[in-house]
Amino acid sequence: MSDDDATGDTATKPGDDRGATYASFVAIGDSFTEGLSDLAPDGTFRGWADLVAEHLAALTPGFRYANLAIRGKVLDQVLEEQVPSAVAMGPALISLCAGNNDLLRPNGDPDALAKRLAKGIRELRATGAEVLLFTGVDPRDSPVIRHARGRFATYYLHIRSLADLYGCRLVDLWSMQGLRDWRAWNPDRLHLNETGHRLVAAKVLTALDVPDAGEWHKTWPLPTAPTASRTENARWAREHLLPWLGRRLRGTSSGDGLPPKRPNLTEWP
């Protein structure tokens, strides 16, 4: 993407506060940021963003956190519904991960998505907040989305360019080999499990230069049995793929009507 493709504005330079702590954090996006498939002791979804907030809160008294992400949201919904709320809250740190649900649709255009994403990034950076962007995991091992690998790779290259252009922090999940093992994923093969979210949280804290971030590298032991037998694949298709396809055909989302889990920027308990 050229500068003219992204914006006519002058690029924002990265801040000079590498290693600084953050007094407030707003997370926006879809199921990845909401934290699906990682259950907290009280039965609510936790996920990498909550884990990052917990770590930041331990470093900064009075730390505040909001999580506006809702499963199933496409990019335009995030830009229209969540970005203005994040801007109004004026936090020190904002994470933005969106567009993957768009790319799962046949008409998902990574170039068009990146242009719309750039507008949202400009709005967030204009607040003076540190902005955190994400590439996704390489989908070549996924039976659902590997056919769209080229679209995903193109979109993630745009995100890398936008992070550089606007001085955003970048979390590169594509390079995380530990996330290519299905033991880091929920049985639906679309959402990370507790282990996967913990690995991402460590990578996020490393990207922020936060002390004692933890280890995001993961080398799995060899499996004792095949991880994707024909019987397991058939069960997965029946329990997860067919309901997902049904929602796509009906034009509905698993997040329809759901509120964000932490809609206000409040102090971490």
PDB file of N, CA and C in Angstrom, residues 7 11 30 35 45 47 59 114 117 132-133 172 176 180 189 195 197 203 214-215 221 231 240 263:
ATOM      1  N   THR A   7      -3.706   7.383   3.180  1.00  0.00           N
ATOM      2  CA  THR A   7      -4.118   8.662   3.742  1.00  0.00           C
ATOM      3  C   THR A   7      -3.414   9.793   3.039  1.00  0.00           C
ATOM      4  N   ALA A  11       2.145  11.142   8.323  1.00  0.00           N
ATOM      5  CA  ALA A  11       2.251   9.997   9.219  1.00  0.00           C
ATOM      6  C   ALA A  11       2.650  10.445  10.608  1.00  0.00           C
ATOM      7  N   ASP A  30     -13.463  -8.115  17.640  1.00  0.00           N
ATOM      8  CA  ASP A  30     -14.440  -9.196  17.533  1.00  0.00           C
ATOM      9  C   ASP A  30     -14.146 -10.275  18.577  1.00  0.00           C
ATOM     10  N   GLY A  35     -12.413 -12.653  23.793  1.00  0.00           N
ATOM     11  CA  GLY A  35     -11.800 -13.710  24.586  1.00  0.00           C
ATOM     12  C   GLY A  35     -12.552 -15.021  24.576  1.00  0.00           C
ATOM     13  N   PHE A  45     -16.046 -14.956  29.820  1.00  0.00           N
ATOM     14  CA  PHE A  45     -14.900 -15.064  28.924  1.00  0.00           C
ATOM     15  C   PHE A  45     -13.802 -14.095  29.369  1.00  0.00           C
ATOM     16  N   GLY A  47      -9.691 -14.170  28.052  1.00  0.00           N
ATOM     17  CA  GLY A  47      -8.953 -13.873  26.828  1.00  0.00           C
ATOM     18  C   GLY A  47      -7.722 -13.023  27.052  1.00  0.00           C
ATOM     19  N   LEU A  59       1.027  -3.086  37.526  1.00  0.00           N
ATOM     20  CA  LEU A  59       2.131  -2.136  37.418  1.00  0.00           C
ATOM     21  C   LEU A  59       1.714  -0.699  37.693  1.00  0.00           C
ATOM     22  N   ALA A 114      -8.378  -2.638   4.071  1.00  0.00           N
ATOM     23  CA  ALA A 114      -7.235  -1.907   4.611  1.00  0.00           C
ATOM     24  C   ALA A 114      -7.452  -0.394   4.516  1.00  0.00           C
ATOM     25  N   LEU A 117      -9.784   0.442   7.289  1.00  0.00           N
ATOM     26  CA  LEU A 117      -9.076   0.310   8.557  1.00  0.00           C
ATOM     27  C   LEU A 117      -8.177   1.513   8.815  1.00  0.00           C
ATOM     28  N   LEU A 132      -2.425  -0.382  19.176  1.00  0.00           N
ATOM     29  CA  LEU A 132      -1.870  -1.722  19.006  1.00  0.00           C
ATOM     30  C   LEU A 132      -2.639  -2.430  17.899  1.00  0.00           C
ATOM     31  N   LEU A 133      -1.914  -2.892  16.862  1.00  0.00           N
ATOM     32  CA  LEU A 133      -2.512  -3.603  15.734  1.00  0.00           C
ATOM     33  C   LEU A 133      -2.021  -5.051  15.712  1.00  0.00           C
ATOM     34  N   ASP A 172       2.642  -9.483  15.834  1.00  0.00           N
ATOM     35  CA  ASP A 172       2.706 -10.345  14.661  1.00  0.00           C
ATOM     36  C   ASP A 172       2.395 -11.786  15.067  1.00  0.00           C
ATOM     37  N   MET A 176       4.098 -16.639  15.129  1.00  0.00           N
ATOM     38  CA  MET A 176       4.018 -17.421  16.356  1.00  0.00           C
ATOM     39  C   MET A 176       3.754 -18.894  16.020  1.00  0.00           C
ATOM     40  N   ARG A 180       0.286 -22.498  15.764  1.00  0.00           N
ATOM     41  CA  ARG A 180      -0.043 -23.373  14.644  1.00  0.00           C
ATOM     42  C   ARG A 180      -0.383 -24.791  15.094  1.00  0.00           C
ATOM     43  N   ARG A 189     -11.808 -24.774  16.131  1.00  0.00           N
ATOM     44  CA  ARG A 189     -10.688 -24.463  15.244  1.00  0.00           C
ATOM     45  C   ARG A 189     -10.747 -23.028  14.701  1.00  0.00           C
ATOM     46  N   THR A 195      -4.711 -21.628  26.640  1.00  0.00           N
ATOM     47  CA  THR A 195      -3.277 -21.606  26.335  1.00  0.00           C
ATOM     48  C   THR A 195      -2.976 -20.618  25.223  1.00  0.00           C
ATOM     49  N   HIS A 197      -4.652 -17.953  24.284  1.00  0.00           N
ATOM     50  CA  HIS A 197      -4.815 -16.573  24.743  1.00  0.00           C
ATOM     51  C   HIS A 197      -3.649 -16.139  25.631  1.00  0.00           C
ATOM     52  N   LYS A 203       2.796 -12.106  24.017  1.00  0.00           N
ATOM     53  CA  LYS A 203       3.319 -11.434  22.829  1.00  0.00           C
ATOM     54  C   LYS A 203       2.905  -9.960  22.816  1.00  0.00           C
ATOM     55  N   GLY A 214       6.374 -12.357  30.201  1.00  0.00           N
ATOM     56  CA  GLY A 214       6.116 -13.777  30.086  1.00  0.00           C
ATOM     57  C   GLY A 214       6.649 -14.307  28.761  1.00  0.00           C
ATOM     58  N   GLU A 215       6.521 -15.594  28.547  1.00  0.00           N
ATOM     59  CA  GLU A 215       7.101 -16.256  27.384  1.00  0.00           C
ATOM     60  C   GLU A 215       6.022 -16.583  26.359  1.00  0.00           C
ATOM     61  N   PRO A 221       5.101 -30.628  22.861  1.00  0.00           N
ATOM     62  CA  PRO A 221       5.591 -32.004  22.766  1.00  0.00           C
ATOM     63  C   PRO A 221       4.897 -32.727  21.624  1.00  0.00           C
ATOM     64  N   THR A 231     -12.634 -39.363  11.948  1.00  0.00           N
ATOM     65  CA  THR A 231     -13.777 -39.268  12.854  1.00  0.00           C
ATOM     66  C   THR A 231     -13.843 -37.899  13.515  1.00  0.00           C
ATOM     67  N   HIS A 240     -19.474 -27.808  14.489  1.00  0.00           N
ATOM     68  CA  HIS A 240     -18.965 -26.433  14.408  1.00  0.00           C
ATOM     69  C   HIS A 240     -19.092 -25.822  13.015  1.00  0.00           C
ATOM     70  N   PRO A 263     -18.219  -2.350  28.998  1.00  0.00           N
ATOM     71  CA  PRO A 263     -18.509  -1.213  28.140  1.00  0.00           C
ATOM     72  C   PRO A 263     -17.967   0.120  28.615  1.00  0.00           C
TER      73      PRO A 263
END
